[in-house]
XYZ file of C-alpha atoms in Angstrom:
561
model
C -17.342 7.403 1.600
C -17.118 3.897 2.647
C -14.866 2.169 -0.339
C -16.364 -0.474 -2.997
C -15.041 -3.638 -1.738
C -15.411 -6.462 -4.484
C -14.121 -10.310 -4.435
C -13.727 -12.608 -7.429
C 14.782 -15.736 1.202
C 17.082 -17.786 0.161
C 19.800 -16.550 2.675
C 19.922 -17.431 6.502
C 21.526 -19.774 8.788
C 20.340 -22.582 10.363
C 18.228 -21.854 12.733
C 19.111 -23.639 16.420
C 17.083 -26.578 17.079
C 15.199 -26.568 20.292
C 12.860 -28.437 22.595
C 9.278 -26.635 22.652
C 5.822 -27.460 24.781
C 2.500 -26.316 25.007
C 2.973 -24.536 28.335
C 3.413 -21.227 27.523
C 0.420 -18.757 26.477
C 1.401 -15.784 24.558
C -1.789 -14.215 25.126
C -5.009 -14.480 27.241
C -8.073 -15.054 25.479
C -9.847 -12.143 27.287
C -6.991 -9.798 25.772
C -8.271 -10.785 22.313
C -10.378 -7.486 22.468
C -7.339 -5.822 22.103
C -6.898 -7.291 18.253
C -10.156 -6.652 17.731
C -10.103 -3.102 18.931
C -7.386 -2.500 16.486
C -9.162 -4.579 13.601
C -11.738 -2.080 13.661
C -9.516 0.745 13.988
C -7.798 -0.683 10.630
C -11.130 -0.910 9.026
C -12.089 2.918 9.445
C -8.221 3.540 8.473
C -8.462 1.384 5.372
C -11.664 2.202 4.594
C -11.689 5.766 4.864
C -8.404 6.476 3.079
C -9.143 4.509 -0.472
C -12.140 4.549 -2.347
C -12.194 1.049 -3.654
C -10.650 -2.306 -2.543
C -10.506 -5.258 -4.569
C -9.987 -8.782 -3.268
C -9.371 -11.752 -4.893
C -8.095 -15.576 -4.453
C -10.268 -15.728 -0.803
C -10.786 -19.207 -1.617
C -7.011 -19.587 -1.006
C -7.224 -19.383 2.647
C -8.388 -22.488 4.854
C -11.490 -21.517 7.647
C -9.080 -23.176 10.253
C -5.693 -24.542 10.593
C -2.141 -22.845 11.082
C -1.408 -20.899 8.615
C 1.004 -18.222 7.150
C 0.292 -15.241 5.475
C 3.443 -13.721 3.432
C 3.222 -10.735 1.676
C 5.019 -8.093 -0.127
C 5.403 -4.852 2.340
C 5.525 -1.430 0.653
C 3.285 0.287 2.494
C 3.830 0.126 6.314
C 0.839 0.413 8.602
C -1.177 0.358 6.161
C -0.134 -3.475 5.013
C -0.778 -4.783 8.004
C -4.234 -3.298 8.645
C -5.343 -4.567 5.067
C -4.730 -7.852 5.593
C -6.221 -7.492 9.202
C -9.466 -6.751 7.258
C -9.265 -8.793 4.442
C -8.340 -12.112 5.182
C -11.738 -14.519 4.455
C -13.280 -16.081 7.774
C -11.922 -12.900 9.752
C -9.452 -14.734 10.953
C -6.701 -13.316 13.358
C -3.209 -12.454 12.697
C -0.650 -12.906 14.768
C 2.317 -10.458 13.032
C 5.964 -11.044 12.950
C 6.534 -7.529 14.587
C 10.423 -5.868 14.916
C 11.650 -6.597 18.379
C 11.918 -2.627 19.181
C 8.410 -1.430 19.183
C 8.221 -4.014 22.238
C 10.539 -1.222 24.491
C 7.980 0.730 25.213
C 5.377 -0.786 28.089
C 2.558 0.785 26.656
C 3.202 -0.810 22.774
C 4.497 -3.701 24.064
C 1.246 -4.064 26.197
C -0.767 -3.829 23.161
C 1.304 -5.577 20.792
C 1.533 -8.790 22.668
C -2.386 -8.711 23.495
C -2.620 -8.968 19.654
C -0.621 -11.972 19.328
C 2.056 -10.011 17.828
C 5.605 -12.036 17.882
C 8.917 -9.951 18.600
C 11.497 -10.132 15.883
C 15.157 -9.308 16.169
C 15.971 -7.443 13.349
C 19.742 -6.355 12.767
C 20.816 -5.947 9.190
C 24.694 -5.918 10.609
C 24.243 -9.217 11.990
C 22.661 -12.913 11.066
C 22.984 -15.351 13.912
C 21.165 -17.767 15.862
C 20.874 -16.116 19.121
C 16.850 -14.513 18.494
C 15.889 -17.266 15.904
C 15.307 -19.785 18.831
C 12.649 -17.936 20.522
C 11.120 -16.470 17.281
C 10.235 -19.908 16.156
C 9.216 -21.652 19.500
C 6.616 -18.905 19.740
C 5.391 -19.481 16.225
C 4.927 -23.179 16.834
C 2.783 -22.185 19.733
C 0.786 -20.263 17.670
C 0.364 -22.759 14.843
C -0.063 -25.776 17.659
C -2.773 -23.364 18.394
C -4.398 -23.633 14.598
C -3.223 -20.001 14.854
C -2.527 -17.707 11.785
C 0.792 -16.138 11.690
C 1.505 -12.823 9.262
C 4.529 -12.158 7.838
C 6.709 -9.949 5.669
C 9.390 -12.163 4.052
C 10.906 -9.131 2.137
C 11.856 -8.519 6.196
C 10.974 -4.375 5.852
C 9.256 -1.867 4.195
C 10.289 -0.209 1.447
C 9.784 1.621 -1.787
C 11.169 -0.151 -5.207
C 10.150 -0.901 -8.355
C 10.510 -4.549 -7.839
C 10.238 -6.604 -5.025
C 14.086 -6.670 -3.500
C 14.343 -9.808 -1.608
C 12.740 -13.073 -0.312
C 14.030 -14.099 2.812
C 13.226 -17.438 4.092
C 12.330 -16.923 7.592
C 8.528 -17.813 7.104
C 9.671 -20.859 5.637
C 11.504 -22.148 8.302
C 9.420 -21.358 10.611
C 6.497 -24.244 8.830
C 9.635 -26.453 8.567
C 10.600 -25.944 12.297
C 6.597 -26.546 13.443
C 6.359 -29.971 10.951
C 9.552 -30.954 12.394
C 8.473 -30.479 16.574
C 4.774 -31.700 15.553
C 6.541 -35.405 14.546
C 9.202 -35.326 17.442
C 7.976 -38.221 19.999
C 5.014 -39.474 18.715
C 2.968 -36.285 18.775
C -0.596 -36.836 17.002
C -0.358 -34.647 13.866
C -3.678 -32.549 13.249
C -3.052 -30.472 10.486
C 0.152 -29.118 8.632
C 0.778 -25.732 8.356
C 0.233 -23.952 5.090
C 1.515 -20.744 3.534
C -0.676 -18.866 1.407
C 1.303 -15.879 -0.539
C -0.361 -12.845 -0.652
C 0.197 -9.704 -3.538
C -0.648 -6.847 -1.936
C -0.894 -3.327 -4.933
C -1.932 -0.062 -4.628
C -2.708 2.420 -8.396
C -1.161 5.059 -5.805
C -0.457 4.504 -2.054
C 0.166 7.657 -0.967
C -2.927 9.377 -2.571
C -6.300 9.922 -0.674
C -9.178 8.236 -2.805
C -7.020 5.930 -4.423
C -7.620 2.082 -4.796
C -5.815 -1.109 -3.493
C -5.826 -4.464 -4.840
C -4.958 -8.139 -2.257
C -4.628 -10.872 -4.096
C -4.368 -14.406 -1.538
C -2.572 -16.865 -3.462
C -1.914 -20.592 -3.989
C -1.351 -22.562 -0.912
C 1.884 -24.133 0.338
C 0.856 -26.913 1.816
C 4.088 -28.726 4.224
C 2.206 -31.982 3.437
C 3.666 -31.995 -0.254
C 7.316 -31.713 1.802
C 7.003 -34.063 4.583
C 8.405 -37.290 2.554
C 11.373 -35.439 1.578
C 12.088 -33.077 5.236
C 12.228 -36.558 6.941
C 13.765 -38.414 3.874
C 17.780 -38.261 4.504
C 19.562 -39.748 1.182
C 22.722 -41.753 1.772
C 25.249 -39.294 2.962
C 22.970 -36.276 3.746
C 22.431 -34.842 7.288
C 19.046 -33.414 8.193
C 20.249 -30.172 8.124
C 21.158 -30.239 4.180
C 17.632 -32.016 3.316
C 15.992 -28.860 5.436
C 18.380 -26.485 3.212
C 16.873 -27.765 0.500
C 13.088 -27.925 0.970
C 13.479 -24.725 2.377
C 15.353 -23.494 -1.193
C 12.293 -25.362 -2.842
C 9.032 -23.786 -1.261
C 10.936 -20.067 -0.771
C 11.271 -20.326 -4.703
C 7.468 -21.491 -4.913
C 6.732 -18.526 -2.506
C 8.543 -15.992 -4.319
C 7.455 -16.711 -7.755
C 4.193 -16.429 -6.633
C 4.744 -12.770 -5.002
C 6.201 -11.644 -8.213
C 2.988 -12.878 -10.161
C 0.718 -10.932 -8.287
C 2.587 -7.549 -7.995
C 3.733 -5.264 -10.409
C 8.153 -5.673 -10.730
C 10.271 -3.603 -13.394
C 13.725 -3.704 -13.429
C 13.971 0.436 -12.391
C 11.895 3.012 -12.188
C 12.539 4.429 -15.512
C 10.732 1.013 -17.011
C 8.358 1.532 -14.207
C 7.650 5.062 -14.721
C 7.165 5.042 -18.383
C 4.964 2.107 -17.909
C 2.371 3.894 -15.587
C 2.581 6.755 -17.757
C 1.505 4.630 -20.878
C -1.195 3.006 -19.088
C -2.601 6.589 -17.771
C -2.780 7.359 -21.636
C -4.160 3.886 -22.770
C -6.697 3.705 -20.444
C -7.563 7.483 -19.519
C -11.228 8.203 -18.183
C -12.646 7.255 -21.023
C -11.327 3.811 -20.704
C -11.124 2.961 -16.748
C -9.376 0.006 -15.985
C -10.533 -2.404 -13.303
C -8.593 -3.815 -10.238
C -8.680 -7.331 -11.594
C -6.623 -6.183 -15.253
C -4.400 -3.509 -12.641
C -1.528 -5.610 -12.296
C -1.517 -7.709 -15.640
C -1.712 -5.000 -17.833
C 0.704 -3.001 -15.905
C 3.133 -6.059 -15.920
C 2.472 -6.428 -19.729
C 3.875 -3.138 -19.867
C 6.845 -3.004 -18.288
C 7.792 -6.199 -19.832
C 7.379 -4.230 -23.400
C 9.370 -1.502 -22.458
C 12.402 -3.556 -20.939
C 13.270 -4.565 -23.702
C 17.453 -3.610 -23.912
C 17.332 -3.059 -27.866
C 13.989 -2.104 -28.052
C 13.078 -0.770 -31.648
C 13.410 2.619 -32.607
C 9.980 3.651 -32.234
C 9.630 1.972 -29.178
C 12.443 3.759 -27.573
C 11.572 6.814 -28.753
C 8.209 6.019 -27.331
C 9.475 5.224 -23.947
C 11.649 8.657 -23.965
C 8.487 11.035 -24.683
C 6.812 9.217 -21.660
C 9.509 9.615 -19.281
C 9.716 12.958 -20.539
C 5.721 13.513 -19.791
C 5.856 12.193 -16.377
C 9.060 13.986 -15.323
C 6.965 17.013 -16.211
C 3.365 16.243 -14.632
C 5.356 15.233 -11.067
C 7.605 18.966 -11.319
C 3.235 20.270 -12.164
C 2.364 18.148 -8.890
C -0.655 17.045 -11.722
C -2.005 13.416 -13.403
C -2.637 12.810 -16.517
C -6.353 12.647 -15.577
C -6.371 16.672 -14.337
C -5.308 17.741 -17.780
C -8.514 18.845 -20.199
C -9.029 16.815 -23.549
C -8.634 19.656 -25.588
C -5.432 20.611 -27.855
C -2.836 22.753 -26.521
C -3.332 24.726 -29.453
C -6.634 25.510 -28.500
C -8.239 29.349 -28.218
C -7.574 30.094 -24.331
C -12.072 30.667 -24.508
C -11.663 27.051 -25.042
C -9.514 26.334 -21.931
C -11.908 28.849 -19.934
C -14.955 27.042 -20.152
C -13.188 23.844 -19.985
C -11.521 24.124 -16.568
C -13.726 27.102 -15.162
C -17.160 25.620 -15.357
C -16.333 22.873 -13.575
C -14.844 25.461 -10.412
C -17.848 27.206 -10.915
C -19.888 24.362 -10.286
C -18.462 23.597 -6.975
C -18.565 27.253 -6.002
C -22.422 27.056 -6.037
C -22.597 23.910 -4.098
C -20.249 25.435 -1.654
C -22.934 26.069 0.800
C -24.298 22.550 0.818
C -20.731 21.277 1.923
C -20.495 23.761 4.900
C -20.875 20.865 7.229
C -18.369 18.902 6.220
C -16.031 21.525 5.697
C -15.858 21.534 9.557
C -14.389 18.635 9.600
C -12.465 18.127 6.060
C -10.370 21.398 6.781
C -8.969 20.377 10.332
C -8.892 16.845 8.487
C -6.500 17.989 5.817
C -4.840 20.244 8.152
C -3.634 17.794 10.678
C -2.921 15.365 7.789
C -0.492 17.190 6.405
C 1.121 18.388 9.772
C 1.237 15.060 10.790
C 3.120 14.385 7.227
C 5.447 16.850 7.882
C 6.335 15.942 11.426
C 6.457 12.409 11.467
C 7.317 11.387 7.958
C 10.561 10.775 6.545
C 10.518 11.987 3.145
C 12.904 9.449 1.521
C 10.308 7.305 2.789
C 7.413 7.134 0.960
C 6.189 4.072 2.566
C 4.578 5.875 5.776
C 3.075 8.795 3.988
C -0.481 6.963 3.686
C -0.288 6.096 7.109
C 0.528 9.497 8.488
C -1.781 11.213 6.464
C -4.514 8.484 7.594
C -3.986 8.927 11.123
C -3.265 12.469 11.064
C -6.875 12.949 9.189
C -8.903 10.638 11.191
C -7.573 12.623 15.052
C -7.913 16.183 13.394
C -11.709 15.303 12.228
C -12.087 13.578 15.109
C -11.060 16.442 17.061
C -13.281 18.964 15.126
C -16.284 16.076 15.818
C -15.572 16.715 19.771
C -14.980 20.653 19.691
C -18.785 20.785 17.884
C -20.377 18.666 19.853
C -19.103 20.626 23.060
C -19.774 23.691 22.131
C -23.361 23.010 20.579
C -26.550 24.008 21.914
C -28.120 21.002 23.972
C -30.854 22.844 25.361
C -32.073 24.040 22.187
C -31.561 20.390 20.359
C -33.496 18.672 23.058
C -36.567 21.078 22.420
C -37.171 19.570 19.258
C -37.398 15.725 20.962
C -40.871 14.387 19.435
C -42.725 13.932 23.254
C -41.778 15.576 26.337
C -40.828 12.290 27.543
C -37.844 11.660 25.323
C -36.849 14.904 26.128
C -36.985 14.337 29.968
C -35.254 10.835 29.278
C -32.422 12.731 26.722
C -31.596 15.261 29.550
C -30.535 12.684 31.540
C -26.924 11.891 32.383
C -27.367 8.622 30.324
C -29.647 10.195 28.206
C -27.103 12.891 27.125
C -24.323 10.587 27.097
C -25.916 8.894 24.363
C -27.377 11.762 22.356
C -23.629 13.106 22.040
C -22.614 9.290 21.477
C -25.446 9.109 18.734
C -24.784 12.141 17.343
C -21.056 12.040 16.901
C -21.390 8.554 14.980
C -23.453 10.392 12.403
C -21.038 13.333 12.147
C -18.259 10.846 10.945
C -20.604 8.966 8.850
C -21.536 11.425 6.790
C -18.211 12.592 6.723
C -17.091 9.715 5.467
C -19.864 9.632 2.627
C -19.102 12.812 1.321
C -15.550 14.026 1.856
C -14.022 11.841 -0.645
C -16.726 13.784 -3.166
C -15.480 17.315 -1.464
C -11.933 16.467 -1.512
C -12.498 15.279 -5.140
C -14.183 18.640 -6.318
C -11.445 21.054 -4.574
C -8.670 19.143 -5.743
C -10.204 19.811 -9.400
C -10.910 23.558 -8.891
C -7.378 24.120 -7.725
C -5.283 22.014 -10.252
C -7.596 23.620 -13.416
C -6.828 26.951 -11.749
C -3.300 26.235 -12.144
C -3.752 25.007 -15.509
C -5.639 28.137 -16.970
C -3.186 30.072 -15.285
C -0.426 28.739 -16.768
C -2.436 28.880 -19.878
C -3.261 32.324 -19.405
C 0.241 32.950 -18.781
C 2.864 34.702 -21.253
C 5.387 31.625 -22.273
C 7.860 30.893 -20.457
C 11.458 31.332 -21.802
C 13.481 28.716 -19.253
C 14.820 26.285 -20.260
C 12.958 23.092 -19.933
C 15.872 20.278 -20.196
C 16.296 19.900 -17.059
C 12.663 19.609 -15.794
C 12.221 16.622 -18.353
C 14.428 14.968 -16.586
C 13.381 12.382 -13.660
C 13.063 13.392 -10.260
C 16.229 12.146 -7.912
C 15.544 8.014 -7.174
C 14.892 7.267 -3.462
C 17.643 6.228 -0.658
C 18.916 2.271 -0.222
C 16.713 0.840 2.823
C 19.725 -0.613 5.163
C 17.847 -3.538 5.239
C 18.005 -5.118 2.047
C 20.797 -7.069 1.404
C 20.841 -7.033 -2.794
C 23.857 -9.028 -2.385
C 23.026 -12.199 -4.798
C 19.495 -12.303 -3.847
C 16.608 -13.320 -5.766
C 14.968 -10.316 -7.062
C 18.640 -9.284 -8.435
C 19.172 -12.499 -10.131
C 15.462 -12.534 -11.765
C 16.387 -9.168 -13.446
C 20.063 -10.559 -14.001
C 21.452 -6.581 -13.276
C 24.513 -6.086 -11.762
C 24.909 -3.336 -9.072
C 25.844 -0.045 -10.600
C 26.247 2.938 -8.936
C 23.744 5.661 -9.212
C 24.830 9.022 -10.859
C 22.706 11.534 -9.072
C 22.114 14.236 -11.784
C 21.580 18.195 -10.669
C 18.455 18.930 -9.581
C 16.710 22.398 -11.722
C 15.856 25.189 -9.805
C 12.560 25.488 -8.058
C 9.630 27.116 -10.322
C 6.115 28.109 -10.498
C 4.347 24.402 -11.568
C 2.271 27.118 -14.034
C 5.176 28.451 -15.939
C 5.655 24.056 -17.062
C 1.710 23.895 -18.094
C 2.827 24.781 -21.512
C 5.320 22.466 -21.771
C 3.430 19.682 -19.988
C 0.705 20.119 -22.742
C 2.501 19.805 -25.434
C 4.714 17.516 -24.279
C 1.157 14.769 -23.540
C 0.382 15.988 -27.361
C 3.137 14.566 -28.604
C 3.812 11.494 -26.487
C 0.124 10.834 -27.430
C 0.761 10.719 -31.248
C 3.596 8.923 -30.581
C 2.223 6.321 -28.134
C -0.525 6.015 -31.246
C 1.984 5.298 -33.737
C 3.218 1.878 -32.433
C -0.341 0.767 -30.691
C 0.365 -2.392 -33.078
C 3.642 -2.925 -32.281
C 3.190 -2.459 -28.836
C 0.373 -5.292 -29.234
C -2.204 -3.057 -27.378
């Protein structure tokens, strides 16, 4: 189903200075097709893979004019091709790409009809030697009233807090103000750079929901007195230094205001866990309140002295979602009955439910034709391609990997269907003769193939929805059916083992690290328990939400919720 859409660096050297003219062209206008190829590519991606997509701060971004888009990367692919369809006026990007994809003729081919700009990227080394040509092809673009994308956190990653602002994007407007005043050129319009906060409640799930929030502008008018200002003793270079300081700070706070930053992930965990339990289905909460509330949350629980039954608060939830991600469950699955409850109780509970989509089983036969080689290929494609300390590319994997294998189930059906037959039931004998054609068929099977996916994608978020339920409550009432387990559950209450560094974040004295004001510690990796049936925890896991429930009620006023 199509998703709800609604609206409402401070390291670096100097870059080289260089001479720059309007003779080169990146791109041919005919090859614009290319972007737009891809654009719609990125809106079946984006669309098909989360449910709901809220948008916010449009208003934010000029109809014309150069322009930068910076946001926050955590979610590779996927980043790009949600701001590819969301930016207002439908305006094109031209991304800051890494210099390797450009090896291969065939990406390179496509990349460069997109107006996508090579970037040397080299965490072992800073110099000047790719800067040069990186910003004499933005200034192109943005001579060009272009609109140029890029990631100033320089990768993607997975963190609980944004891990760097690099400055790149922001010398990149300086560099362009700079060459638009050399020799008398007529100044149009300055380049701006809009922010953007990019969150997602869970962007590895299917049928999850993503939130883009387009920020306050950056306008390089408000910096043009003091770029070309030089105070008595102070080259050019040092006034640049300093605006650049300036707007990256303005840049960066923003980014941190519209995403969701906790100093780890044990402040980040327990956070989402409270907010599961504050705002269950009874109690949805919109995209708009996502990241507030979520960021009024963490900032309770960081507290370093935090009362006592705050902390003991914060313990019971990490305790509660260590054991719901060893159950591979949500809070959500679980039923809103006591653990304590007859196991009759439990029966009809989770049972009725399975029942339910047992007997509309039949109706979904069609669209299990396609969800099951869907799934299938998603999760081969998961397993092939993705790196599992990298949690960043799973959406995208599974994305793709679902969209070829239904694809490819769309194409089998189609070729092995009855034409003959199909084309007896044409309303004259006319269509019919015109529907046997070569053209005619052509089209039929175009026709037909369209309406395949469409209704795929209308009801296989429902499907996937209804056998994820029937196989996490039959898990539950098996566990619940199950004698009690006698291991010992210490070690599955504690958290799962944190993620790998990315080499490419440099933590050393960088922003993010001096907004928490943490020093680098080194992580104690802690032993992994053995591998066990998710049922033999379901015990545990309910009365562990019982009592991190009655807990979490206890200090609702303290808590200020």
């Amino acid at each position: 189903m199509a998703p709800y859409v609604t609206f409402s660096g401070r390291s670096g050297t100097m870059p080289t200075r260089h001479s720059m003219s309007l003779t080169a062209e990146p791109t041919s206008m005919n090859l614009q097709l290319v972007y737009r190829a891809l654009r719609t590519i990125s809106d079946w991606t984006v669309h098909g893979y989360y449910s709901e997509i809220y948008i916010e701060g449009e208003e934010n971004v000029p109809q014309d004019g150069p322009l930068i888009i910076a946001s926050n990367h955590h979610n590779e692919i996927i980043d790009v091709a949600t701001l590819s369809i969301t930016i207002p006026h439908r305006r094109q990007l031209c991304f800051w790409t890494k210099s390797t994809l450009f090896r291969n003729p065939i990406s390179a081919f496509i990349l460069s009809s997109s107006g996508a700009i090579p970037v040397e990227r080299n965490p072992n080394r800073d110099d000047n030697s790719s800067k040069a040509a990186l910003f004499h092809s933005s200034t192109m673009a943005f001579a060009k009233g272009k609109v140029i994308g890029v990631f100033p956190e320089g990768t993607s990653y997975t963190s609980p807090t944004i891990a760097q602002v690099m400055s790149g994007a922001v010398w990149a407007a300086v560099e362009y103000t700079r060459w638009q005043r050399e020799d008398g050129r007529a100044v149009t319009k300055d380049v701006a750079i809009v922010p953007v906060g990019i969150v997602y409640t869970d962007k590895s799930r299917f049928g999850s929901s993503l939130r883009v929030q387009y920020g306050t502008p950056i306008s390089m008018s408000d910096y043009v007195e003091d770029l070309f200002h030089n105070p008595m003793g102070a080259s050019a270079d040092d006034v640049a230094y300093g605006v650049v300081r300036e707007i990256t700070q303005r840049m960066e706070q923003q980014l941190f205001s519209m995403t969701i930053n906790a100093s780890d992930w044990e402040t980040l965990y327990a956070a989402e866990t409270l907010r599961a339990i504050v705002y269950g289905r009874e109690h949805k909460l919109s995209l708009k309140d996502w990241v507030p509330v979520t960021q009024r949350f963490i900032d309770l629980l960081s507290d370093p002295a935090p009362s006592e039954p705050v902390g003991r608060v914060k313990e019971s939830l990490l305790k509660y979602f260590s054991l719901l991600r060893r159950t591979d469950l949500l809070h959500s699955d679980l039923p809103c009955i006591p653990s304590s409850s007859p196991r009759l109780s439990y029966f009809l509970n989770l049972a009725l439910p399975s029942l339910h989509t047992i007997i509309l089983a039949p109706l979904y036969v069609p669209i299990f034709l396609l969800h099951i080689p869907a799934c299938i290929s998603s999760e081969l494609m998961l397993k092939l391609v993705a790196d599992p300390d990298r949690p960043e590319a799973f959406a995208q994997c599974r994305a793709v990997g679902g969209g070829l294998g239904a694809g490819m189930a769309t194409m089998a059906i189609l070729w092995k269907a009855d034409w003959d037959r199909l084309l007896r039931l044409a309303p004259s004998p006319t269509m019919g003769a015109v529907l046997r054609s070569p053209l005619g068929k052509a089209l039929a099977y175009l026709t037909a193939g369209w309406a395949m996916i469409r209704c795929y994608g209308l009801l296989a978020p429902g499907l996937h929805r209804r056998l994820k339920r029937a196989a996490f409550s039959s898990r539950i009432l098996l566990g619940i059916l199950s004698p009690r387990s006698l291991i010992d559950l210490t070690p599955y209450t504690r958290l799962p083992p944190m993620l790998p560094s990315n080499v490419y974040l440099r933590r050393h004295g960088k922003t993010a690290a001096e907004y928490w004001d943490k020093r680098e510690e080194k992580v104690v990796e802690m032993p992994q328990p053995p591998l066990t049936a998710g049922r033999r925890l379901v015990r545990a896991l309910l009365e562990q939400r019982e009592e991190t429930e009655r807990l979490v009620q206890g200090v609702l006023g303290e808590l200020c919720l």
